[in-house]
Tab-separated table of C-alpha atoms and ligand atoms in Angstrom:
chain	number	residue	atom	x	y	z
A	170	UNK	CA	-16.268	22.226	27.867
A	171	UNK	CA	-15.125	25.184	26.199
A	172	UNK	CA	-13.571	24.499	22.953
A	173	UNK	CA	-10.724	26.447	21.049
A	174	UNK	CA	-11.564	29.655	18.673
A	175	UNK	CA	-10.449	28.895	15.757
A	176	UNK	CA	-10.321	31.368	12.524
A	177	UNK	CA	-10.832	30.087	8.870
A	178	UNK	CA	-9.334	32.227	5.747
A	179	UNK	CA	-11.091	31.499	2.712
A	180	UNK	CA	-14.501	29.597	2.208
A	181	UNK	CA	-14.391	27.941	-1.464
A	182	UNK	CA	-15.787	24.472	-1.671
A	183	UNK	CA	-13.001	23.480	0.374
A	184	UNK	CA	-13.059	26.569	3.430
A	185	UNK	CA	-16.600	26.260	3.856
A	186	UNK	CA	-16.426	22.780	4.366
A	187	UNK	CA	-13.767	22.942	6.935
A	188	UNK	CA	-15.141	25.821	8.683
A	189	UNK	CA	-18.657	23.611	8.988
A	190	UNK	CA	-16.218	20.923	10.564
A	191	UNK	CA	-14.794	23.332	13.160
A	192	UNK	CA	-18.792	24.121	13.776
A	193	UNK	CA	-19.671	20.934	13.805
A	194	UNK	CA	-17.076	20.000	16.629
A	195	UNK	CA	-18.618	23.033	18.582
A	196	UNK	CA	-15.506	25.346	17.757
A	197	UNK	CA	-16.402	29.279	17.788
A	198	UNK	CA	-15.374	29.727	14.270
A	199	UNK	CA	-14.804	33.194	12.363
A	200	UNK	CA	-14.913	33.327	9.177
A	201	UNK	CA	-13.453	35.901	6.506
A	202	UNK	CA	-13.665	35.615	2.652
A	203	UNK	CA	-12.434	37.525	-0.430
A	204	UNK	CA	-15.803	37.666	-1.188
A	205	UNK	CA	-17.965	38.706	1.724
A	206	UNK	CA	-21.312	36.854	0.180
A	207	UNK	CA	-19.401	33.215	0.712
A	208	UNK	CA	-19.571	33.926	4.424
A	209	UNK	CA	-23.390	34.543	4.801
A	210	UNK	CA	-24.430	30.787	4.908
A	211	UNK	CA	-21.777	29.961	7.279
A	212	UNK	CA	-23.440	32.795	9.067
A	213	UNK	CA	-26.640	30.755	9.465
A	214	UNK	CA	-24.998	27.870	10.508
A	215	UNK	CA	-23.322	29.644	13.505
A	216	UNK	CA	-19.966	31.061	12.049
A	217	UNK	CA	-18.671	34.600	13.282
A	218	UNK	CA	-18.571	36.920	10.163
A	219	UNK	CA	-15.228	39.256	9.838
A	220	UNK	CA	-15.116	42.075	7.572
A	221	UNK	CA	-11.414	42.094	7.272
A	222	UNK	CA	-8.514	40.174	7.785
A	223	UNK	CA	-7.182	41.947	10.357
A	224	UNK	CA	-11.153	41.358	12.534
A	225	UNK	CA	-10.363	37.589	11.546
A	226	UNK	CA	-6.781	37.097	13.112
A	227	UNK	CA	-8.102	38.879	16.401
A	228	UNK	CA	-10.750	36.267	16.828
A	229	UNK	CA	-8.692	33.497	18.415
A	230	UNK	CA	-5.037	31.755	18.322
A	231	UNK	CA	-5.316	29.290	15.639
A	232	UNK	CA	-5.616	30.327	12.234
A	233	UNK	CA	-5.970	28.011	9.237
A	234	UNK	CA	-6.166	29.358	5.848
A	235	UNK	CA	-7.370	27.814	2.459
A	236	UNK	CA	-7.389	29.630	-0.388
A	237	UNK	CA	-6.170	28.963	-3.918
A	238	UNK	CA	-2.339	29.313	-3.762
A	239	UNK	CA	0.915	30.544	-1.659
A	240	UNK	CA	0.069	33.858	-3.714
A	241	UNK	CA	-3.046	34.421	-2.749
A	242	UNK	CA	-2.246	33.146	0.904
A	243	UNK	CA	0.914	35.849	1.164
A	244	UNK	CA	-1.478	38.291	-0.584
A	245	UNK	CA	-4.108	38.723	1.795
A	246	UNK	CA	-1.521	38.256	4.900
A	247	UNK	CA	0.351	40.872	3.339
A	248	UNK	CA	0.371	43.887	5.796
A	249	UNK	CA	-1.293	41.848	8.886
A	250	UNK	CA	2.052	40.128	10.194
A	251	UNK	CA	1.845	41.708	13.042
A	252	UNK	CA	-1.668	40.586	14.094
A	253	UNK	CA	-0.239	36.725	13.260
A	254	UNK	CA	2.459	37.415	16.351
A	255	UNK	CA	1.825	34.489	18.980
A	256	UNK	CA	-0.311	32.836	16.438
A	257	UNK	CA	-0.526	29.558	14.851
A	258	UNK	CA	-1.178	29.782	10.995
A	259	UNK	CA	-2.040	26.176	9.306
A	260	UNK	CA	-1.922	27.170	5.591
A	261	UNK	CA	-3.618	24.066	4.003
A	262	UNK	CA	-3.831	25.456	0.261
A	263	UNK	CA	-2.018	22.925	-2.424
A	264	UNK	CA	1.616	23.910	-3.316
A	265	UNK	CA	5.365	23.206	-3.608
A	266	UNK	CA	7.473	22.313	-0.629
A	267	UNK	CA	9.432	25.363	-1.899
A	268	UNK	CA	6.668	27.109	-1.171
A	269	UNK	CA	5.821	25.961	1.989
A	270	UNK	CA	9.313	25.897	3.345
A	271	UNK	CA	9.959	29.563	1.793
A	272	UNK	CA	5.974	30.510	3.665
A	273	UNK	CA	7.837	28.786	7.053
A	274	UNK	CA	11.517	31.061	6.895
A	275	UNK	CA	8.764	34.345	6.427
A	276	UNK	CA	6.223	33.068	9.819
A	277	UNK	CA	9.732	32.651	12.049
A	278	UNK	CA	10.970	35.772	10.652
A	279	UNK	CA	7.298	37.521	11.532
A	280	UNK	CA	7.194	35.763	15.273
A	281	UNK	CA	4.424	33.094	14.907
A	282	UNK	CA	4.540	29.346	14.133
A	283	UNK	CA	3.366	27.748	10.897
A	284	UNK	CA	2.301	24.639	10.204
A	285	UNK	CA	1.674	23.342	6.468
A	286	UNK	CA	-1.146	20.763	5.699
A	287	UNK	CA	-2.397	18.792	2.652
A	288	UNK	CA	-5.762	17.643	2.531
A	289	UNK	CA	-6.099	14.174	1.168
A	290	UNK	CA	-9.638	14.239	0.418
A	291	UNK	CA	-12.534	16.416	-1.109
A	292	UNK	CA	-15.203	18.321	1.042
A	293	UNK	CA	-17.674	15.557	1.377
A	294	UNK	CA	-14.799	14.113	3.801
A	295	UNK	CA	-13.926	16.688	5.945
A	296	UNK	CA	-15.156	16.032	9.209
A	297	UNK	CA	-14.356	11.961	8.996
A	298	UNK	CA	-12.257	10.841	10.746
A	299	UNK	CA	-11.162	7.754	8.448
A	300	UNK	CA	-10.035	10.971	6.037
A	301	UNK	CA	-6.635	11.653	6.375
A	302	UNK	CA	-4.824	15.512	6.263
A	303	UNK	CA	-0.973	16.147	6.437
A	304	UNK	CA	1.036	18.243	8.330
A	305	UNK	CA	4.604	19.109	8.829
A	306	UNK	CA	5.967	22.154	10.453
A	307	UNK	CA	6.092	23.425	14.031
A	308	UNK	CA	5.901	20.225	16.160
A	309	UNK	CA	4.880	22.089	19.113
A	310	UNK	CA	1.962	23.876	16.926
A	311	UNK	CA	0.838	20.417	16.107
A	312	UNK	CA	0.660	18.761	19.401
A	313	UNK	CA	-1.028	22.064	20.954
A	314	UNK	CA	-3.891	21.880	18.394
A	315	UNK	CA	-3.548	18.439	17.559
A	316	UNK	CA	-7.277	17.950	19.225
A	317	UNK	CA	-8.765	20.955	17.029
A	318	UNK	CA	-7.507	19.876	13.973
A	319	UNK	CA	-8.700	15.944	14.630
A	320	UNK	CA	-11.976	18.121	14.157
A	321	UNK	CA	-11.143	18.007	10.263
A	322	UNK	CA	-10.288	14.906	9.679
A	323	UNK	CA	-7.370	12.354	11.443
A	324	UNK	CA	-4.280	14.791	11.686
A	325	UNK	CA	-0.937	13.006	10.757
A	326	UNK	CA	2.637	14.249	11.699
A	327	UNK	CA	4.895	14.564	9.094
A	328	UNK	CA	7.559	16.613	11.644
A	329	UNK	CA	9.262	19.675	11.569
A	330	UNK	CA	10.297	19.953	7.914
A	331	UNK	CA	7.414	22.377	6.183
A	332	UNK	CA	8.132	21.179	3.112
A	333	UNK	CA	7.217	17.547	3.665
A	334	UNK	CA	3.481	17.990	3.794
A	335	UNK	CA	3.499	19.268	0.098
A	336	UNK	CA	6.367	16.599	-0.685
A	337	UNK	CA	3.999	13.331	0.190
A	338	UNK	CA	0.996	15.607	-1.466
A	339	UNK	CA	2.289	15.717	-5.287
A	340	UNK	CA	3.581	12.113	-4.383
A	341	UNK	CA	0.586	11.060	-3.414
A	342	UNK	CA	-1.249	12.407	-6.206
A	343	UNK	CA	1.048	10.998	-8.244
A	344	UNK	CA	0.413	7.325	-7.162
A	345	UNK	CA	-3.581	8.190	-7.151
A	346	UNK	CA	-3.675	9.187	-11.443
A	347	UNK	CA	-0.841	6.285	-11.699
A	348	UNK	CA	-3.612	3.125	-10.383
A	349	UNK	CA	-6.695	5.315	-12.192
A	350	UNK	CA	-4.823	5.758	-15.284
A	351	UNK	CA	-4.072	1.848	-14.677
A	352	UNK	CA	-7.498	1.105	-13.763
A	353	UNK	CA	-9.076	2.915	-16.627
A	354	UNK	CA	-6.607	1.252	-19.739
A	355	UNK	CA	-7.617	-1.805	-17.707
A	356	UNK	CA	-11.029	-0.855	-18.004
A	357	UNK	CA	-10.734	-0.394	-21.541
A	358	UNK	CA	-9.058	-3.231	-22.176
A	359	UNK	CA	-11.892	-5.438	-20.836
A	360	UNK	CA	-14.883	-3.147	-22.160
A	361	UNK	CA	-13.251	-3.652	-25.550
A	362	UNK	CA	-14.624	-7.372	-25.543
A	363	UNK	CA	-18.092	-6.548	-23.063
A	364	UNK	CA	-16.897	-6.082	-19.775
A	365	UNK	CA	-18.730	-3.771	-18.256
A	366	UNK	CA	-16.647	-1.216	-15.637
A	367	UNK	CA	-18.947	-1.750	-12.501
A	368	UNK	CA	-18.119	-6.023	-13.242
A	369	UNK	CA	-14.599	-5.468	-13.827
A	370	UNK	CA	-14.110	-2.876	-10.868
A	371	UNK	CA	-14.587	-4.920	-7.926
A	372	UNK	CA	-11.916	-7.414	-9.049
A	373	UNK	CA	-9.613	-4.950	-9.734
A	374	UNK	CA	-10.558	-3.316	-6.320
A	375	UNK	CA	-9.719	-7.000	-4.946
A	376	UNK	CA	-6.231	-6.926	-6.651
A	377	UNK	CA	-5.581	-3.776	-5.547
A	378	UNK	CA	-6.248	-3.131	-1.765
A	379	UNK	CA	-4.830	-7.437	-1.272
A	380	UNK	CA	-2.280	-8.211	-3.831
A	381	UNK	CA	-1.095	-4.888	-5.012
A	382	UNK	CA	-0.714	-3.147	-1.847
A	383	UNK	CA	1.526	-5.959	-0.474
A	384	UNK	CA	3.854	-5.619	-3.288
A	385	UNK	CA	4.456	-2.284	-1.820
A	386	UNK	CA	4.925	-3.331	1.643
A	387	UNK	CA	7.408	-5.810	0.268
A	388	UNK	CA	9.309	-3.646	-2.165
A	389	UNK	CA	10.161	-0.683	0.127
A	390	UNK	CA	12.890	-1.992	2.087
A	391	UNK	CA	14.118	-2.892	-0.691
A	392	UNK	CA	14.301	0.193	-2.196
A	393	UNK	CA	15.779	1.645	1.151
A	394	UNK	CA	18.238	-1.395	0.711
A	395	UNK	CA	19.272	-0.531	-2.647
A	396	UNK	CA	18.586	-4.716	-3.029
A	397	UNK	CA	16.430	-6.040	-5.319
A	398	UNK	CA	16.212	-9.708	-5.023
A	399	UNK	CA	13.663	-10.934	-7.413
A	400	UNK	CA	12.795	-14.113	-5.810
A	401	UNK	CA	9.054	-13.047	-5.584
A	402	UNK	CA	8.605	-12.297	-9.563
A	403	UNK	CA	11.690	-10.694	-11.617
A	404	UNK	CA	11.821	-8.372	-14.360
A	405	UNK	CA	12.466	-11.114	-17.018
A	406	UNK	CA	9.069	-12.513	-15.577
A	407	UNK	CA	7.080	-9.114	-15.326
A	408	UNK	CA	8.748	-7.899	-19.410
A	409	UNK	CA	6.949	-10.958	-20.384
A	410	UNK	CA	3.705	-10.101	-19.136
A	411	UNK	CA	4.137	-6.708	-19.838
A	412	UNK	CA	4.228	-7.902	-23.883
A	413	UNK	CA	0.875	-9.611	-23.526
A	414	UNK	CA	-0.912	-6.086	-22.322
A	415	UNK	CA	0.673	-4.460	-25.283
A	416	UNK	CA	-0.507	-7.008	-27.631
A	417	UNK	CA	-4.105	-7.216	-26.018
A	418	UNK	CA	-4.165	-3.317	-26.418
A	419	UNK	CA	-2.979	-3.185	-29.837
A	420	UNK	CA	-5.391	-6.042	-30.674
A	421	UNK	CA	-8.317	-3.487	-29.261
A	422	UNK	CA	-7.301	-0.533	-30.571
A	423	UNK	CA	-6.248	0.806	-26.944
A	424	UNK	CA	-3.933	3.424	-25.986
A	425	UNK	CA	-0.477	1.843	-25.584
A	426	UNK	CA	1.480	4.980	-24.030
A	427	UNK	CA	1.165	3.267	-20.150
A	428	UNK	CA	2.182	-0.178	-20.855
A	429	UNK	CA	5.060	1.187	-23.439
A	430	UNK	CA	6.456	3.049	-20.505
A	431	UNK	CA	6.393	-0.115	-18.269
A	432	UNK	CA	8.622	-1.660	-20.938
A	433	UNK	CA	10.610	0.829	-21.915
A	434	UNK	CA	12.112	0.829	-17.700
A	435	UNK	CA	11.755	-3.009	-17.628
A	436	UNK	CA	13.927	-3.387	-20.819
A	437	UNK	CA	16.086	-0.747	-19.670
A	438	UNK	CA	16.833	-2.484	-16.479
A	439	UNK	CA	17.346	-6.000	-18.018
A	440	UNK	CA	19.681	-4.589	-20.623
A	441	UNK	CA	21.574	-3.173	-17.762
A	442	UNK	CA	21.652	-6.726	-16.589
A	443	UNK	CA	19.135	-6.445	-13.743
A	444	UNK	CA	16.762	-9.787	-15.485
A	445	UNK	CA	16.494	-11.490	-12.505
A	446	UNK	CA	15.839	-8.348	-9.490
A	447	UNK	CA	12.352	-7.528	-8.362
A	448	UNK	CA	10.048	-5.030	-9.860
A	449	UNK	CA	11.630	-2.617	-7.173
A	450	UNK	CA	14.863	-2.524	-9.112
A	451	UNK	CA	13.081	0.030	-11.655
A	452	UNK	CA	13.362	3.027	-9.141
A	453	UNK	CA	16.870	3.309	-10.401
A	454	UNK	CA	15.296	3.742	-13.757
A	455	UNK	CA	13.622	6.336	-12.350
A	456	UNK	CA	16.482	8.255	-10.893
A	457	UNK	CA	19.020	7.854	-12.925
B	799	NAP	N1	-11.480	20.978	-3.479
B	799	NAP	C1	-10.739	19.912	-3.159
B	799	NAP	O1	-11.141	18.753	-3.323
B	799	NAP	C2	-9.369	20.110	-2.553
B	799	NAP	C3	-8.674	18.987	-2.023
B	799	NAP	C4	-7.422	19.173	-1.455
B	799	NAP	C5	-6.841	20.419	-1.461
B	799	NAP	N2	-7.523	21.494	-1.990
B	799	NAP	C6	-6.853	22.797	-1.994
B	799	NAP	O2	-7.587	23.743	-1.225
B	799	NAP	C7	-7.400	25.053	-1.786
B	799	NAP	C8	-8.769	25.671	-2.024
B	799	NAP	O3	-9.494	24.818	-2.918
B	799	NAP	P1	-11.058	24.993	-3.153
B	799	NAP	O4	-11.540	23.741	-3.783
B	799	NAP	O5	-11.719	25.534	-1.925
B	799	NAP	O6	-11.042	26.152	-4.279
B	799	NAP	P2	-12.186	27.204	-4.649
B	799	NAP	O7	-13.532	26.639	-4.348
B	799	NAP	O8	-11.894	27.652	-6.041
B	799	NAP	O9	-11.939	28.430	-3.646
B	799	NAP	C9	-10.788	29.239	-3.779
B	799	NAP	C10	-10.730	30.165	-2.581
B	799	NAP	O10	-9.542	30.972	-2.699
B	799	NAP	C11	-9.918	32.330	-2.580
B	799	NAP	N3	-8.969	33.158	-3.309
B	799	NAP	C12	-8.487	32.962	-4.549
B	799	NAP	N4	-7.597	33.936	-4.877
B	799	NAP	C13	-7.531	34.738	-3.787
B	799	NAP	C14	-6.806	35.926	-3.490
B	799	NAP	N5	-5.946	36.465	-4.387
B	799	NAP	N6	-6.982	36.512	-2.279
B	799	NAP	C15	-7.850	35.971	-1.373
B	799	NAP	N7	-8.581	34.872	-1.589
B	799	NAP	C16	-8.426	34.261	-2.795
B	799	NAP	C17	-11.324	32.379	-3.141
B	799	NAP	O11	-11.957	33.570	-2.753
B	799	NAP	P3	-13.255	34.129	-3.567
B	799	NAP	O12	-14.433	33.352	-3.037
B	799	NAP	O13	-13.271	35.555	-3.243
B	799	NAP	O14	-12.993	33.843	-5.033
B	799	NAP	C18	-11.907	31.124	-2.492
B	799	NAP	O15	-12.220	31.377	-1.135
B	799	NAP	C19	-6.575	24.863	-3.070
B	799	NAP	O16	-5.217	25.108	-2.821
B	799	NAP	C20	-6.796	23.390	-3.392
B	799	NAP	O17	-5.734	22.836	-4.162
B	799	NAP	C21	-8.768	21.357	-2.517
């Protein structure tokens, strides 16, 4: 079976791992980098070498790019809109949704569909297909190519809002240095009297992926509710608990800064006279 040409812009750590994934899956890949010397072991491995950008967009219909920014991105595009006419361009390069929704109005206005993508993985899982990658954008782009990008990694549909791929992307970011800033005071916490991190870890894996993960589950209706009733744990209960981590950090000379935060929403909230809601009541700390 014939599979679909596909062109890759930029070949960093993270291009020249997608563009091996696009090989892998037995896509006719060309390749094109700022600097030409990136694309010569690609070139061994089967890749189609273009000199310019212009060579590159003539190679097939789908075009995904990866280079370091929206500037760059617009940069090296700038001048070749006409060769991205009846094309698909999947920028997957980390941004804003400003940016992405901005890099959307300029493909309409130019004739060709865009999709936007966020990679939620490093290069060593490209090509899995437990690794997940975002999209949002053109919802006919998506289901045309849907196949060719499941080459990457397992494609999820964010719809036809640009912006949203970047959106979930900072917020997921967020939430990963949130649990390893968590794990690692944790960490401290428990080295401080012996514990070694590879003993401690795969308890606080356990609390995590069971415990911690239903909480979520839980709390979001809630918080799409605007209802908080604490009847799992409330804040009055969680404020107490939150004063033994300070203590047992001040006691070991551990960074307070993440628990005092904690406190500072929880006592917020209670004062407000929210004692007896669930944890999820603290979003309105957040967004007030
Ligand atoms: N690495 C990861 O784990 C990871 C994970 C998720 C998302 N991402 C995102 O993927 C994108 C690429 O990351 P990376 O790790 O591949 O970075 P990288 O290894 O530093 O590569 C950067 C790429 O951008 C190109 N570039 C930079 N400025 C350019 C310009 N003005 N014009 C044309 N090309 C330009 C570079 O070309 P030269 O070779 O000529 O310098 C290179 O191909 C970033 O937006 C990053 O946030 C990366």
């Amino acid at each position: 079976m014939t599979r679909e040409a596909v062109t890759v812009l930029g070949l960093g750590a993270m291009g020249t791992a997608l563009a091996d994934a696009f090989l892998a899956a037995g896509h006719p890949t060309t390749v094109w980098n700022r600097s030409p010397a990136r694309t010569e072991a690609l070139a061994s491995r089967g890749a189609l070498r273009a000199d310019t950008v212009a060579h590159a967009l003539a190679a097939g219909r789908l075009v995904v790019a990866c280079v370091l920014d929206y500037a760059a991105l617009r940069e090296l595009l700038a001048g070749n809109e006409e060769a991205l006419a009846g094309k698909v361009l999947v920028n997957l390069a980390s941004g804003s949704p400003e940016q992405a929704r901005e890099t959307a109005g300029w493909a309409a206005g130019c004739g060709f569909e865009y999709l936007d993508g966020a990679i939620m993985i490093t290069p060593p899982g490209i090509g899995k297909p437990e690794s997940m990658l975002l999209y949002s954008g053109s919802p006919e782009a998506f289901e045309r190519h849907r196949g060719t990008l499941a080459a990457l990694g397992d494609p999820l549909d964010l719809g036809p809002d640009a912006g949203l791929a970047c959106l979930y992307d900072t917020a997921l970011l967020g939430l990963m240095w949130s649990s390893l800033s968590g794990w690692l005071h944790g960490t401290a916490l428990v080295g401080a009297d012996g514990v070694p991190a590879s003993t401690f870890t795969p308890v606080a894996n356990r609390w995590l992926s069971g415990a911690v993960t239903g909480f979520l589950t839980r709390y979001a209706p809630q918080a799409d509710a605007g209802d908080y009733p604490g009847d799992d744990a409330s804040l009055n209960v969680h404020l107490a608990a939150m004063e033994h981590l300070l203590h047992a950090s001040r006691a070991r000379g551990i960074d307070t800064a993440l628990p005092e935060l904690f406190q500072r929403h929880a006592e917020q909230a209670i004062a407000a006279g929210h004692g007896a809601d669930s944890y999820a009541r603290l979003i309105e700390e957040l967004t007030r």
